[in-house]
mmCIF file of C-alpha atoms in Angstrom:
data_model
loop_
_atom_site.group_PDB
_atom_site.id
_atom_site.type_symbol
_atom_site.label_atom_id
_atom_site.label_comp_id
_atom_site.label_asym_id
_atom_site.label_seq_id
_atom_site.Cartn_x
_atom_site.Cartn_y
_atom_site.Cartn_z
ATOM 1 C CA UNK D 1 -61.207 -51.883 -3.427
ATOM 2 C CA UNK D 2 -63.614 -49.120 -4.248
ATOM 3 C CA UNK D 3 -65.044 -48.761 -7.749
ATOM 4 C CA UNK D 4 -66.704 -45.416 -8.299
ATOM 5 C CA UNK D 5 -68.698 -45.380 -11.501
ATOM 6 C CA UNK D 6 -72.196 -44.436 -12.481
ATOM 7 C CA UNK D 7 -74.322 -43.017 -15.250
ATOM 8 C CA UNK D 8 -73.157 -40.130 -17.382
ATOM 9 C CA UNK D 9 -73.907 -36.772 -15.689
ATOM 10 C CA UNK D 10 -76.515 -34.486 -17.265
ATOM 11 C CA UNK D 11 -75.368 -31.837 -19.748
ATOM 12 C CA UNK D 12 -74.343 -28.450 -18.419
ATOM 13 C CA UNK D 13 -77.189 -25.994 -18.383
ATOM 14 C CA UNK D 14 -76.650 -23.327 -21.002
ATOM 15 C CA UNK D 15 -73.417 -24.910 -22.233
ATOM 16 C CA UNK D 16 -71.345 -23.121 -19.567
ATOM 17 C CA UNK D 17 -69.474 -21.123 -22.210
ATOM 18 C CA UNK D 18 -67.924 -24.319 -23.494
ATOM 19 C CA UNK D 19 -66.617 -25.420 -26.889
ATOM 20 C CA UNK D 20 -68.464 -24.981 -30.144
ATOM 21 C CA UNK D 21 -68.412 -26.563 -33.560
ATOM 22 C CA UNK D 22 -65.254 -25.662 -35.448
ATOM 23 C CA UNK D 23 -64.488 -24.456 -38.951
ATOM 24 C CA UNK D 24 -66.002 -27.434 -40.743
ATOM 25 C CA UNK D 25 -68.894 -29.752 -40.023
ATOM 26 C CA UNK D 26 -66.357 -32.426 -39.118
ATOM 27 C CA UNK D 27 -64.389 -30.164 -36.757
ATOM 28 C CA UNK D 28 -64.776 -29.582 -33.035
ATOM 29 C CA UNK D 29 -63.278 -26.824 -30.883
ATOM 30 C CA UNK D 30 -61.700 -27.827 -27.571
ATOM 31 C CA UNK D 31 -60.398 -25.081 -25.279
ATOM 32 C CA UNK D 32 -59.723 -22.792 -28.226
ATOM 33 C CA UNK D 33 -58.152 -25.275 -30.655
ATOM 34 C CA UNK D 34 -59.934 -27.070 -33.499
ATOM 35 C CA UNK D 35 -59.668 -30.815 -34.134
ATOM 36 C CA UNK D 36 -61.285 -33.156 -36.663
ATOM 37 C CA UNK D 37 -63.897 -34.844 -34.535
ATOM 38 C CA UNK D 38 -63.146 -38.299 -35.948
ATOM 39 C CA UNK D 39 -59.612 -38.088 -34.514
ATOM 40 C CA UNK D 40 -60.720 -37.437 -30.922
ATOM 41 C CA UNK D 41 -60.186 -40.292 -28.460
ATOM 42 C CA UNK D 42 -63.342 -42.052 -27.333
ATOM 43 C CA UNK D 43 -62.192 -41.851 -23.716
ATOM 44 C CA UNK D 44 -60.096 -39.141 -22.091
ATOM 45 C CA UNK D 45 -58.879 -40.244 -18.685
ATOM 46 C CA UNK D 46 -57.091 -38.228 -16.014
ATOM 47 C CA UNK D 47 -55.124 -39.269 -12.992
ATOM 48 C CA UNK D 48 -55.901 -36.955 -10.052
ATOM 49 C CA UNK D 49 -52.966 -36.444 -7.647
ATOM 50 C CA UNK D 50 -50.287 -34.185 -9.165
ATOM 51 C CA UNK D 51 -52.258 -34.227 -12.420
ATOM 52 C CA UNK D 52 -55.446 -32.302 -11.584
ATOM 53 C CA UNK D 53 -54.331 -30.918 -8.215
ATOM 54 C CA UNK D 54 -50.798 -30.371 -6.796
ATOM 55 C CA UNK D 55 -50.770 -32.826 -3.886
ATOM 56 C CA UNK D 56 -51.416 -36.413 -2.818
ATOM 57 C CA UNK D 57 -54.809 -36.324 -1.177
ATOM 58 C CA UNK D 58 -54.028 -39.300 1.078
ATOM 59 C CA UNK D 59 -50.863 -37.784 2.607
ATOM 60 C CA UNK D 60 -50.925 -34.006 1.985
ATOM 61 C CA UNK D 61 -54.515 -32.958 2.779
ATOM 62 C CA UNK D 62 -56.627 -34.052 5.765
ATOM 63 C CA UNK D 63 -60.431 -34.133 6.010
ATOM 64 C CA UNK D 64 -62.835 -32.611 6.653
ATOM 65 C CA UNK D 65 -62.730 -30.328 3.624
ATOM 66 C CA UNK D 66 -64.829 -27.199 3.459
ATOM 67 C CA UNK D 67 -65.483 -24.347 1.106
ATOM 68 C CA UNK D 68 -64.975 -20.924 2.611
ATOM 69 C CA UNK D 69 -67.352 -18.022 1.813
ATOM 70 C CA UNK D 70 -64.828 -16.710 -0.740
ATOM 71 C CA UNK D 71 -65.017 -20.043 -2.583
ATOM 72 C CA UNK D 72 -61.588 -21.273 -1.484
ATOM 73 C CA UNK D 73 -61.496 -24.923 -0.338
ATOM 74 C CA UNK D 74 -59.327 -25.828 2.641
ATOM 75 C CA UNK D 75 -58.557 -28.984 4.605
ATOM 76 C CA UNK D 76 -58.691 -29.581 8.368
ATOM 77 C CA UNK D 77 -55.381 -27.723 8.833
ATOM 78 C CA UNK D 78 -56.449 -24.741 6.733
ATOM 79 C CA UNK D 79 -54.295 -25.761 3.755
ATOM 80 C CA UNK D 80 -55.511 -24.725 0.313
ATOM 81 C CA UNK D 81 -56.913 -27.539 -1.846
ATOM 82 C CA UNK D 82 -57.004 -25.788 -5.223
ATOM 83 C CA UNK D 83 -56.787 -27.461 -8.613
ATOM 84 C CA UNK D 84 -54.103 -26.539 -11.119
ATOM 85 C CA UNK D 85 -55.224 -23.241 -12.740
ATOM 86 C CA UNK D 86 -56.324 -24.628 -16.152
ATOM 87 C CA UNK D 87 -58.096 -27.718 -14.813
ATOM 88 C CA UNK D 88 -61.566 -26.194 -14.178
ATOM 89 C CA UNK D 89 -61.675 -24.884 -17.744
ATOM 90 C CA UNK D 90 -60.464 -28.184 -19.197
ATOM 91 C CA UNK D 91 -63.061 -30.273 -17.364
ATOM 92 C CA UNK D 92 -65.902 -27.803 -18.026
ATOM 93 C CA UNK D 93 -65.190 -27.558 -21.739
ATOM 94 C CA UNK D 94 -64.722 -31.281 -22.270
ATOM 95 C CA UNK D 95 -68.010 -31.897 -20.439
ATOM 96 C CA UNK D 96 -69.748 -29.301 -22.611
ATOM 97 C CA UNK D 97 -68.738 -30.754 -25.985
ATOM 98 C CA UNK D 98 -71.688 -31.671 -28.234
ATOM 99 C CA UNK D 99 -73.007 -35.090 -27.238
ATOM 100 C CA UNK D 100 -72.270 -36.652 -30.631
ATOM 101 C CA UNK D 101 -68.592 -35.693 -30.384
ATOM 102 C CA UNK D 102 -67.836 -35.758 -26.683
ATOM 103 C CA UNK D 103 -65.388 -38.385 -25.420
ATOM 104 C CA UNK D 104 -66.246 -40.260 -22.263
ATOM 105 C CA UNK D 105 -64.435 -38.575 -19.371
ATOM 106 C CA UNK D 106 -62.855 -40.730 -16.679
ATOM 107 C CA UNK D 107 -60.721 -40.443 -13.568
ATOM 108 C CA UNK D 108 -58.270 -43.224 -12.670
ATOM 109 C CA UNK D 109 -56.493 -42.872 -9.329
ATOM 110 C CA UNK D 110 -54.420 -45.257 -7.216
ATOM 111 C CA UNK D 111 -54.964 -43.240 -4.022
ATOM 112 C CA UNK D 112 -55.097 -45.167 -0.767
ATOM 113 C CA UNK D 113 -57.854 -42.826 0.471
ATOM 114 C CA UNK D 114 -60.643 -42.955 -2.116
ATOM 115 C CA UNK D 115 -63.225 -41.603 0.335
ATOM 116 C CA UNK D 116 -61.062 -38.522 0.985
ATOM 117 C CA UNK D 117 -60.662 -37.917 -2.739
ATOM 118 C CA UNK D 118 -64.434 -38.183 -3.202
ATOM 119 C CA UNK D 119 -65.153 -35.804 -0.315
ATOM 120 C CA UNK D 120 -62.714 -33.196 -1.611
ATOM 121 C CA UNK D 121 -63.882 -33.506 -5.224
ATOM 122 C CA UNK D 122 -67.493 -32.963 -4.134
ATOM 123 C CA UNK D 123 -66.694 -29.552 -2.603
ATOM 124 C CA UNK D 124 -64.350 -28.485 -5.431
ATOM 125 C CA UNK D 125 -66.430 -26.416 -7.828
ATOM 126 C CA UNK D 126 -65.588 -25.936 -11.488
ATOM 127 C CA UNK D 127 -68.089 -23.127 -11.994
ATOM 128 C CA UNK D 128 -71.866 -22.854 -11.709
ATOM 129 C CA UNK D 129 -73.225 -26.021 -10.087
ATOM 130 C CA UNK D 130 -70.655 -28.414 -11.548
ATOM 131 C CA UNK D 131 -68.238 -30.016 -9.103
ATOM 132 C CA UNK D 132 -65.061 -31.911 -9.832
ATOM 133 C CA UNK D 133 -66.859 -35.085 -8.730
ATOM 134 C CA UNK D 134 -69.653 -34.496 -11.254
ATOM 135 C CA UNK D 135 -67.324 -33.891 -14.208
ATOM 136 C CA UNK D 136 -66.325 -37.449 -15.228
ATOM 137 C CA UNK D 137 -68.662 -40.081 -16.596
ATOM 138 C CA UNK D 138 -66.679 -42.849 -14.964
ATOM 139 C CA UNK D 139 -64.362 -43.123 -11.960
ATOM 140 C CA UNK D 140 -61.954 -45.881 -10.948
ATOM 141 C CA UNK D 141 -60.474 -44.804 -7.621
ATOM 142 C CA UNK D 142 -58.634 -47.373 -5.477
ATOM 143 C CA UNK D 143 -55.054 -48.613 -4.906
ATOM 144 C CA UNK D 144 -53.329 -51.046 -7.256
ATOM 145 C CA UNK D 145 -52.171 -51.372 -10.831
ATOM 146 C CA UNK D 146 -54.024 -49.217 -13.328
ATOM 147 C CA UNK D 147 -54.322 -52.236 -15.589
ATOM 148 C CA UNK D 148 -57.346 -53.006 -13.450
ATOM 149 C CA UNK D 149 -58.632 -49.444 -13.686
ATOM 150 C CA UNK D 150 -58.490 -49.422 -17.480
ATOM 151 C CA UNK D 151 -59.950 -52.879 -17.876
ATOM 152 C CA UNK D 152 -62.913 -51.727 -15.805
ATOM 153 C CA UNK D 153 -63.276 -48.537 -17.830
ATOM 154 C CA UNK D 154 -63.221 -50.599 -21.038
ATOM 155 C CA UNK D 155 -65.841 -53.004 -19.662
ATOM 156 C CA UNK D 156 -68.106 -50.187 -18.460
ATOM 157 C CA UNK D 157 -67.884 -48.056 -21.618
ATOM 158 C CA UNK D 158 -67.407 -50.628 -24.362
ATOM 159 C CA UNK D 159 -64.407 -48.625 -25.598
ATOM 160 C CA UNK D 160 -61.214 -50.460 -26.535
ATOM 161 C CA UNK D 161 -58.126 -49.278 -24.590
ATOM 162 C CA UNK D 162 -56.335 -48.185 -27.764
ATOM 163 C CA UNK D 163 -59.069 -45.551 -28.196
ATOM 164 C CA UNK D 164 -58.270 -44.017 -24.793
ATOM 165 C CA UNK D 165 -56.016 -41.045 -24.032
ATOM 166 C CA UNK D 166 -54.589 -40.971 -20.496
ATOM 167 C CA UNK D 167 -52.908 -38.066 -18.671
ATOM 168 C CA UNK D 168 -50.823 -38.971 -15.594
ATOM 169 C CA UNK D 169 -47.720 -37.689 -13.825
ATOM 170 C CA UNK D 170 -46.328 -41.147 -12.963
ATOM 171 C CA UNK D 171 -44.735 -42.913 -15.920
ATOM 172 C CA UNK D 172 -42.775 -45.621 -14.125
ATOM 173 C CA UNK D 173 -45.676 -47.078 -12.154
ATOM 174 C CA UNK D 174 -48.087 -46.941 -15.107
ATOM 175 C CA UNK D 175 -46.111 -48.357 -18.018
ATOM 176 C CA UNK D 176 -48.170 -51.526 -17.774
ATOM 177 C CA UNK D 177 -51.231 -49.751 -19.223
ATOM 178 C CA UNK D 178 -49.321 -49.470 -22.503
ATOM 179 C CA UNK D 179 -49.762 -53.234 -22.797
ATOM 180 C CA UNK D 180 -53.481 -52.616 -23.252
ATOM 181 C CA UNK D 181 -52.951 -50.108 -26.063
ATOM 182 C CA UNK D 182 -53.652 -46.949 -24.017
ATOM 183 C CA UNK D 183 -52.102 -43.714 -25.323
ATOM 184 C CA UNK D 184 -50.322 -42.215 -22.296
ATOM 185 C CA UNK D 185 -49.287 -38.548 -21.918
ATOM 186 C CA UNK D 186 -46.873 -37.688 -19.116
ATOM 187 C CA UNK D 187 -47.915 -34.698 -16.986
ATOM 188 C CA UNK D 188 -44.858 -33.026 -15.483
ATOM 189 C CA UNK D 189 -46.107 -29.746 -13.996
ATOM 190 C CA UNK D 190 -49.843 -30.228 -13.690
ATOM 191 C CA UNK D 191 -52.535 -30.465 -16.343
ATOM 192 C CA UNK D 192 -52.922 -27.405 -18.569
ATOM 193 C CA UNK D 193 -54.599 -26.434 -21.838
ATOM 194 C CA UNK D 194 -51.377 -26.555 -23.848
ATOM 195 C CA UNK D 195 -50.724 -30.137 -22.752
ATOM 196 C CA UNK D 196 -54.323 -31.122 -23.540
ATOM 197 C CA UNK D 197 -53.927 -29.762 -27.082
ATOM 198 C CA UNK D 198 -50.535 -31.460 -27.462
ATOM 199 C CA UNK D 199 -52.008 -34.771 -26.303
ATOM 200 C CA UNK D 200 -55.002 -34.541 -28.626
ATOM 201 C CA UNK D 201 -52.787 -33.768 -31.644
ATOM 202 C CA UNK D 202 -50.401 -36.582 -30.724
ATOM 203 C CA UNK D 203 -53.333 -38.982 -30.354
ATOM 204 C CA UNK D 204 -54.727 -37.882 -33.741
ATOM 205 C CA UNK D 205 -51.421 -38.846 -35.391
ATOM 206 C CA UNK D 206 -51.898 -42.348 -33.960
ATOM 207 C CA UNK D 207 -55.611 -42.597 -34.672
ATOM 208 C CA UNK D 208 -56.540 -46.201 -35.390
ATOM 209 C CA UNK D 209 -53.267 -47.672 -34.100
ATOM 210 C CA UNK D 210 -53.800 -50.432 -31.561
ATOM 211 C CA UNK D 211 -50.363 -50.290 -29.942
ATOM 212 C CA UNK D 212 -49.845 -48.425 -26.705
ATOM 213 C CA UNK D 213 -47.676 -45.312 -26.846
ATOM 214 C CA UNK D 214 -46.084 -42.847 -24.427
ATOM 215 C CA UNK D 215 -45.631 -39.100 -24.922
ATOM 216 C CA UNK D 216 -43.025 -37.817 -22.476
ATOM 217 C CA UNK D 217 -43.668 -34.414 -20.952
#
């Protein structure tokens, strides 16, 4: 088992062109849409494989990973290791939310090659100096049921699972997290801004509810 956590990363220098306060003092803008800040989840968690990038890192991409002069990241066989197109923007803008409103960001992956995922994430840049590895506040990256992942996130952050919003492409193998109260959004064709907005609105409708729920993609 490999638990990858750590302190919250420093704020982005200069805001990175990220979100701003919305129409009212109680509103916050996220990737171009405005939400009442009190309805935002306290944790937003992403799976990685087929959620943030379009492959399984443990079977589809082999180390070492390197960034070419053009910025493109490739694996040992020269295969592209790009994120889904909207993912850099999503992670940058969530990271750049005002501190008082920003949810904790987390990654939860069941990959059997956590070291490979870490190596690739560290050379995957989201813009400026921020890497994919730097983006989350907390990481739970190891094989097994995600019940364990979310229990560890709850213990590390002090946030109850029913205040967490989770994006993942695998519904069948993750239904058990609903037992904890997690709000689960199915990702069918990779993470994108539209799905982020849909998930945040859906979560807002269930704000304060302790039961787990599933939004099918």
